Coordinates of C-alpha atoms in Angstrom, one line a residue:
X1243 CA 174.4 51.0 -1.1
X1244 CA 174.6 54.1 1.1
X1245 CA 171.5 56.2 1.4
X1246 CA 171.9 59.9 0.5
X1247 CA 171.5 62.2 3.4
X1248 CA 168.6 64.5 3.2
X1249 CA 169.6 68.2 3.0
X1250 CA 169.6 70.1 6.3
X1251 CA 167.0 72.5 4.8
X1252 CA 164.7 69.7 4.1
X1253 CA 165.0 68.3 7.6
X1254 CA 164.4 71.8 9.1
X1255 CA 161.3 72.3 7.0
X1256 CA 160.0 68.8 8.1
X1257 CA 160.6 69.7 11.7
X1258 CA 158.8 73.0 11.4
X1259 CA 155.9 71.3 9.6
X1260 CA 155.5 68.8 12.5
X1261 CA 155.6 71.6 15.1
X1262 CA 153.0 73.5 13.1
X1263 CA 150.7 70.4 12.9
X1264 CA 151.1 69.9 16.7
X1265 CA 150.2 73.5 17.4
X1266 CA 147.3 73.4 15.0
X1267 CA 146.0 70.3 16.6
X1268 CA 146.3 71.8 20.1
X1269 CA 144.5 74.9 19.0
X1270 CA 141.7 72.9 17.4
X1271 CA 141.3 70.6 20.4
X1272 CA 141.2 73.7 22.7
X1273 CA 138.6 75.4 20.5
X1274 CA 136.4 72.4 20.2
X1275 CA 136.7 71.8 24.0
X1276 CA 135.8 75.4 24.8
X1277 CA 133.0 75.5 22.3
X1278 CA 131.6 72.2 23.7
X1279 CA 131.8 73.5 27.3
X1280 CA 130.0 76.7 26.4
X1281 CA 127.4 74.7 24.5
X1282 CA 126.7 72.6 27.6
X1283 CA 126.3 75.8 29.6
X1284 CA 124.0 77.3 27.0
X1285 CA 121.9 74.2 26.3
X1286 CA 122.3 72.2 29.5
X1287 CA 119.9 71.6 32.3
X1288 CA 120.4 74.9 34.1
X1289 CA 118.5 77.9 32.7
X1290 CA 120.1 80.1 35.4
X1291 CA 123.6 79.3 34.2
X1292 CA 122.6 80.0 30.6
X1293 CA 121.0 83.3 31.4
X1294 CA 124.0 84.3 33.5
X1295 CA 126.5 83.4 30.8
X1296 CA 124.6 85.4 28.1
X1297 CA 124.2 88.5 30.4
X1298 CA 127.9 88.3 31.4
X1299 CA 129.2 88.0 27.8
X1300 CA 127.0 91.0 26.7
X1301 CA 128.8 93.2 29.2
X1302 CA 132.2 92.6 27.8
X1303 CA 133.9 94.8 25.2
X1304 CA 135.4 92.1 23.0
X1305 CA 133.6 88.8 23.6
X1306 CA 129.9 89.7 23.3
X1307 CA 129.8 88.0 19.9
X1308 CA 129.9 84.6 21.6
X1309 CA 126.3 85.0 22.6
X1310 CA 125.3 85.0 18.9
X1311 CA 127.1 81.7 18.4
X1312 CA 124.5 79.9 20.5
X1313 CA 121.4 82.0 20.4
X1314 CA 119.3 84.0 17.9
X1315 CA 118.7 87.7 18.5
X1316 CA 115.2 87.0 19.7
X1317 CA 116.5 84.4 22.3
X1318 CA 119.1 87.0 23.5
X1319 CA 116.4 89.6 24.0
X1320 CA 114.3 87.1 25.9
X1321 CA 117.2 86.2 28.2
X1322 CA 118.2 89.8 29.0
X1323 CA 114.5 90.5 29.6
X1324 CA 114.6 87.9 32.4
X1325 CA 117.9 89.1 33.8
X1326 CA 118.1 92.9 33.6
X1327 CA 117.5 96.3 35.2
X1328 CA 114.5 98.5 34.6
X1329 CA 115.2 102.1 33.6
X1330 CA 115.2 104.3 36.7
X1331 CA 113.8 107.7 36.0
X1332 CA 114.0 109.0 39.5
X1333 CA 116.2 112.1 40.2
X1334 CA 118.5 112.5 43.3
X1335 CA 117.0 114.7 46.0
X1336 CA 120.1 116.5 47.5
X1337 CA 118.2 117.5 50.6
X1338 CA 118.3 113.8 51.7
X1339 CA 122.1 114.2 52.3
X1340 CA 123.0 116.2 55.4
X1341 CA 126.8 116.5 55.8
X1342 CA 128.0 117.4 59.3
X1343 CA 130.3 120.5 59.6
X1344 CA 133.9 119.5 59.4
X1345 CA 136.4 120.4 62.1
X1346 CA 139.5 122.5 61.5
X1347 CA 142.2 121.2 59.2
X1348 CA 145.0 119.3 61.0
X1349 CA 148.6 118.4 59.9
X1350 CA 151.7 116.6 61.0
X1351 CA 151.6 113.6 63.3
X1352 CA 147.9 114.2 64.2
X1353 CA 147.0 114.1 60.5
X1354 CA 148.7 110.7 60.2
X1355 CA 147.1 109.1 63.2
X1356 CA 143.6 110.2 62.1
X1357 CA 144.0 109.1 58.5
X1358 CA 142.9 105.6 59.1
X1359 CA 139.9 106.7 61.2
X1360 CA 138.7 108.9 58.3
X1361 CA 139.2 106.2 55.6
X1362 CA 138.3 102.6 56.2
X1363 CA 138.8 99.6 53.7
X1364 CA 136.4 96.7 54.3
X1365 CA 136.8 93.3 52.7
X1366 CA 133.6 91.6 51.3
X1367 CA 133.2 88.1 50.1
X1368 CA 130.3 87.1 48.0
X1369 CA 129.2 83.8 46.4
X1370 CA 130.9 84.7 43.1
X1371 CA 133.2 87.6 43.9
X1372 CA 135.7 89.2 46.3
X1373 CA 135.5 92.9 46.9
X1374 CA 136.9 95.8 48.8
X1375 CA 134.9 98.9 50.0
X1376 CA 136.7 102.1 50.7
X1377 CA 134.7 104.2 53.1
X1378 CA 135.5 108.0 53.1
X1379 CA 133.7 110.0 55.8
X1380 CA 134.5 113.4 54.4
X1381 CA 133.0 113.7 50.8
X1382 CA 134.9 116.9 50.2
X1383 CA 138.0 114.7 49.8
X1384 CA 136.6 112.8 46.8
X1385 CA 137.2 114.5 43.5
X1386 CA 138.2 113.7 39.9
X1387 CA 141.6 113.3 38.3
X1388 CA 142.0 113.3 34.5
X1389 CA 144.7 113.3 31.8
X1390 CA 143.1 116.4 30.2
X1391 CA 143.8 117.9 27.6
X1392 CA 142.6 115.1 25.4
X1393 CA 143.8 114.3 21.9
X1394 CA 141.4 114.4 18.9
X1395 CA 142.6 110.9 18.1
X1396 CA 141.7 108.5 20.9
X1397 CA 144.7 106.4 20.1
X1398 CA 147.3 109.1 19.8
X1399 CA 147.5 109.8 23.5
X1400 CA 147.7 107.1 26.2
X1401 CA 145.8 107.2 29.4
X1402 CA 147.4 106.8 32.8
X1403 CA 147.3 104.0 35.3
X1404 CA 145.2 104.5 38.5
X1405 CA 148.4 104.8 40.5
X1406 CA 149.7 107.5 38.2
X1407 CA 146.4 109.5 38.4
X1408 CA 146.4 109.2 42.2
X1409 CA 150.1 110.3 42.5
X1410 CA 149.6 113.0 39.9
X1411 CA 147.1 114.7 42.3
X1412 CA 149.2 113.9 45.4
X1413 CA 146.2 111.9 46.8
X1414 CA 146.0 108.9 49.1
X1415 CA 143.9 106.7 47.0
X1416 CA 141.2 106.2 44.4
X1417 CA 139.2 104.0 41.9
X1418 CA 138.8 104.0 38.2
X1419 CA 136.2 106.5 36.8
X1420 CA 133.9 106.8 33.8
X1421 CA 133.4 105.2 30.4
X1422 CA 136.1 105.8 27.7
X1423 CA 137.3 104.7 24.3
X1424 CA 139.0 101.4 25.1
X1425 CA 140.0 100.1 21.6
X1426 CA 143.6 98.8 22.0
X1427 CA 143.6 99.9 25.7
X1428 CA 144.9 103.3 25.0
X1429 CA 142.6 104.9 27.6
X1430 CA 143.3 108.3 26.2
X1431 CA 139.8 109.7 25.6
X1432 CA 136.6 109.6 27.7
X1433 CA 133.0 109.3 26.5
X1434 CA 130.0 111.3 27.5
X1435 CA 130.8 114.0 30.1
X1436 CA 133.8 114.9 32.2
X1437 CA 133.7 117.7 34.7
X1438 CA 136.8 118.4 36.8
X1439 CA 137.0 121.1 39.4
X1440 CA 133.9 122.8 38.0
X1441 CA 135.3 122.9 34.4
X1442 CA 133.7 120.9 31.6
X1443 CA 136.6 119.0 30.0
X1444 CA 134.5 116.8 27.7
X1445 CA 130.9 117.1 26.6
X1446 CA 129.7 114.7 23.9
X1447 CA 126.4 113.3 25.2
X1448 CA 125.3 109.9 23.8
X1449 CA 122.1 107.9 24.1
X1450 CA 121.9 106.2 27.5
X1451 CA 124.4 108.5 29.2
X1452 CA 124.1 108.9 33.0
X1453 CA 126.2 111.5 34.8
X1454 CA 127.8 110.4 38.1
X1455 CA 129.5 113.1 40.2
X1456 CA 129.5 115.6 43.0
X1457 CA 128.1 119.1 43.3
X1458 CA 129.8 121.9 45.1
X1459 CA 128.0 120.9 48.3
X1460 CA 129.7 117.5 48.1
X1461 CA 126.5 115.6 47.3
X1462 CA 126.6 112.7 44.9
X1463 CA 124.4 113.5 41.9
X1464 CA 123.3 110.8 39.5
X1465 CA 121.3 112.1 36.5
X1466 CA 120.3 111.1 33.0
X1467 CA 122.0 113.2 30.4
X1468 CA 121.9 111.0 27.3
X1469 CA 118.7 112.7 26.1
X1470 CA 120.2 116.2 26.3
X1471 CA 122.2 118.2 23.8
X1472 CA 125.7 119.4 24.6
X1473 CA 124.3 122.9 25.3
X1474 CA 121.6 121.5 27.6
X1475 CA 124.3 119.4 29.5
X1476 CA 126.3 122.5 30.0
X1477 CA 123.3 124.3 31.4
X1478 CA 122.6 121.3 33.7
X1479 CA 126.2 121.4 35.0
X1480 CA 126.0 125.1 35.7
X1481 CA 122.5 125.1 37.3
X1482 CA 123.3 122.2 39.5
X1483 CA 126.8 123.4 40.4
X1484 CA 128.5 120.2 39.4
X1485 CA 132.2 120.2 40.5
X1486 CA 133.4 116.7 39.4
X1487 CA 131.6 114.1 37.3
X1488 CA 131.9 111.3 34.7
X1489 CA 129.5 109.3 32.6
X1490 CA 128.5 105.7 32.2
X1491 CA 125.8 104.0 30.1
X1492 CA 122.3 102.8 31.1
X1493 CA 121.4 100.6 28.1
X1494 CA 119.7 97.3 27.6
X1495 CA 119.5 96.6 23.9
X1496 CA 120.2 93.1 22.7
X1497 CA 124.0 93.0 22.3
X1498 CA 124.6 96.0 24.5
X1499 CA 123.9 95.7 28.2
X1500 CA 125.0 98.4 30.6
X1501 CA 123.4 99.7 33.8
X1502 CA 124.2 102.7 36.0
X1503 CA 121.6 103.7 38.6
X1504 CA 121.6 101.3 41.6
X1505 CA 119.9 103.3 44.4
X1506 CA 118.2 106.7 44.1
X1507 CA 116.8 108.4 47.3
X1508 CA 117.0 105.2 49.3
X1509 CA 115.1 103.1 46.7
X1510 CA 116.8 100.4 44.7
X1511 CA 116.3 100.2 41.0
X1512 CA 114.0 97.3 40.1
X1513 CA 115.5 94.3 38.4
X1514 CA 114.7 90.8 37.2
X1515 CA 116.8 87.7 37.9
X1516 CA 120.3 88.9 39.1
X1517 CA 119.9 92.2 37.3
X1518 CA 123.0 91.6 35.1
X1519 CA 125.8 89.3 34.3
X1520 CA 128.7 88.6 36.7
X1521 CA 131.7 90.7 36.1
X1522 CA 134.4 92.8 37.8
X1523 CA 132.6 96.0 39.0
X1524 CA 133.3 99.5 40.3
X1525 CA 130.6 101.4 42.1
X1526 CA 130.1 104.6 44.0
X1527 CA 127.6 105.5 46.7
X1528 CA 126.8 108.0 49.4
X1529 CA 125.2 107.7 52.8
X1530 CA 122.8 110.2 54.4
X1531 CA 125.7 111.8 56.4
X1532 CA 127.7 112.4 53.2
X1533 CA 130.1 109.4 53.7
X1534 CA 131.3 108.1 50.3
X1535 CA 131.4 104.4 49.4
X1536 CA 133.8 103.3 46.7
X1537 CA 133.4 99.6 45.8
X1538 CA 135.5 97.4 43.6
X1539 CA 135.0 93.7 43.0
X1540 CA 137.0 91.0 41.1
X1541 CA 135.8 88.5 38.5
X1542 CA 136.5 86.9 35.1
X1543 CA 138.4 84.1 36.7
X1544 CA 140.4 86.2 39.2
X1545 CA 140.6 84.2 42.4
X1546 CA 138.3 81.7 40.8
X1547 CA 135.5 84.2 40.8
X1548 CA 133.0 85.1 38.0
X1549 CA 132.3 88.6 39.4
X1550 CA 129.5 90.6 40.9
X1551 CA 126.0 91.2 39.5
X1552 CA 123.8 94.3 39.8
X1553 CA 121.9 92.5 42.6
X1554 CA 125.2 92.1 44.5
X1555 CA 126.1 95.8 44.1
X1556 CA 122.7 96.9 45.3
X1557 CA 122.8 94.5 48.3
X1558 CA 126.3 95.8 49.4
X1559 CA 125.3 99.4 49.0
X1560 CA 122.1 98.9 51.0
X1561 CA 124.0 97.0 53.7
X1562 CA 126.4 100.0 54.2
X1563 CA 123.6 102.6 54.1
X1564 CA 123.8 104.2 50.7
X1565 CA 121.0 106.6 49.9
X1566 CA 122.3 107.0 46.3
X1567 CA 124.6 104.7 44.4
X1568 CA 125.7 104.1 40.8
X1569 CA 127.7 101.6 38.8
X1570 CA 130.9 103.0 37.2
X1571 CA 133.0 101.5 34.4
X1572 CA 133.9 98.0 35.2
X1573 CA 135.4 94.8 33.7
X1574 CA 139.1 94.9 33.3
X1575 CA 139.1 98.7 34.1
X1576 CA 138.0 98.0 37.7
X1577 CA 140.8 98.9 40.2
X1578 CA 141.3 100.4 43.7
X1579 CA 144.6 102.0 44.9
X1580 CA 145.3 103.2 48.4
X1581 CA 148.4 104.4 50.3
X1582 CA 150.9 103.1 47.8
X1583 CA 149.3 99.7 47.0
X1584 CA 146.8 98.3 44.6
X1585 CA 144.0 96.9 46.9
X1586 CA 142.2 95.6 43.8
X1587 CA 143.8 95.4 40.3
X1588 CA 142.9 94.5 36.8
X1589 CA 141.9 90.9 36.0
X1590 CA 144.2 90.6 33.1
X1591 CA 147.6 88.9 33.5
X1592 CA 149.6 91.8 32.0
X1593 CA 148.1 94.3 34.5
X1594 CA 147.9 92.0 37.5
X1595 CA 149.8 94.4 39.6
X1596 CA 148.6 97.6 38.0
X1597 CA 145.6 98.9 36.2
X1598 CA 144.5 99.5 32.6
X1599 CA 145.3 102.9 31.1
X1600 CA 142.5 105.3 32.1
X1601 CA 141.5 108.9 31.3
X1602 CA 139.7 109.6 34.6
X1603 CA 139.6 108.4 38.2
X1604 CA 137.8 109.3 41.4
X1605 CA 140.6 110.1 43.8
X1606 CA 140.7 110.8 47.5
X1607 CA 142.7 113.8 49.0
X1608 CA 145.1 113.3 51.9
X1609 CA 143.9 114.4 55.3
X1610 CA 143.8 118.1 55.7
X1611 CA 144.2 118.9 51.9

């Protein structure tokens, strides 16, 4: 007897079902493998690896929930207490920065030959990161670029890449700036405070906010503003003649771990352990002669690196003579652009040759601008 052929639809459904089972099995094995690997990190023989993992995860925007899979809230607080930054209440003393008088502006061929001498990019290799440091000898060349005006809805207007912000201002380079609403990576609206060219473009202070920016004398000012009202922040900006500034958070509260102040008036902020987790970082500093230091590190698997810790940032800034230094927005936002090329770019695959969408960036004017 001849067997009846099964309908094509039945065979197709059977094939799809098998593919689904294979995919489901693969995902299940991957999940179990990842969960087991993280469990070994969290409960294995190395307390240092455990503490670093928890501190690192707590600094991410989307993955911090992983810490609660393995530890109670009390255990998380104990870990961050062993591996965190103390709150630095010191205020910047502008008199410690003495900027030499700049010579006359130049242009043409002489401008091009002196460009490299006035801006230097240094490569730095650490035990868990790779970094580049942009050294700008004239602080007047560092200012803020933004996508202002903002939209009332943080998702109705996209931000710009770092390259776009640099080119928008006809600048030579820059790094990403302050904190922003990052849900969905729209990058269209900042948080805290934004001052651009002396104009307050955004002023919604939140607990833990720290202002990072320059006054009209080109001195880097790092100041707590999270305990001020919007009116008090406005008065602070006016009284201190702030020309360009952004905000970042200084918080250590269980599942929220951010730090900002690294060095104030030549003294490093006290920390325990490594001071933080290991992640991509962007930091800004200033030497006694006004020279500005813009630092960007990699991490989260880029180049096989975990990233830099607060201790790493402080160490680099001290090595290069920073009197004052602060951490800026980091993680996947960290990027450096210079002279038509991304020196450091986002750690995500999609933005491997670009940057995330940003509302603000510290940019560097071309010579003689």
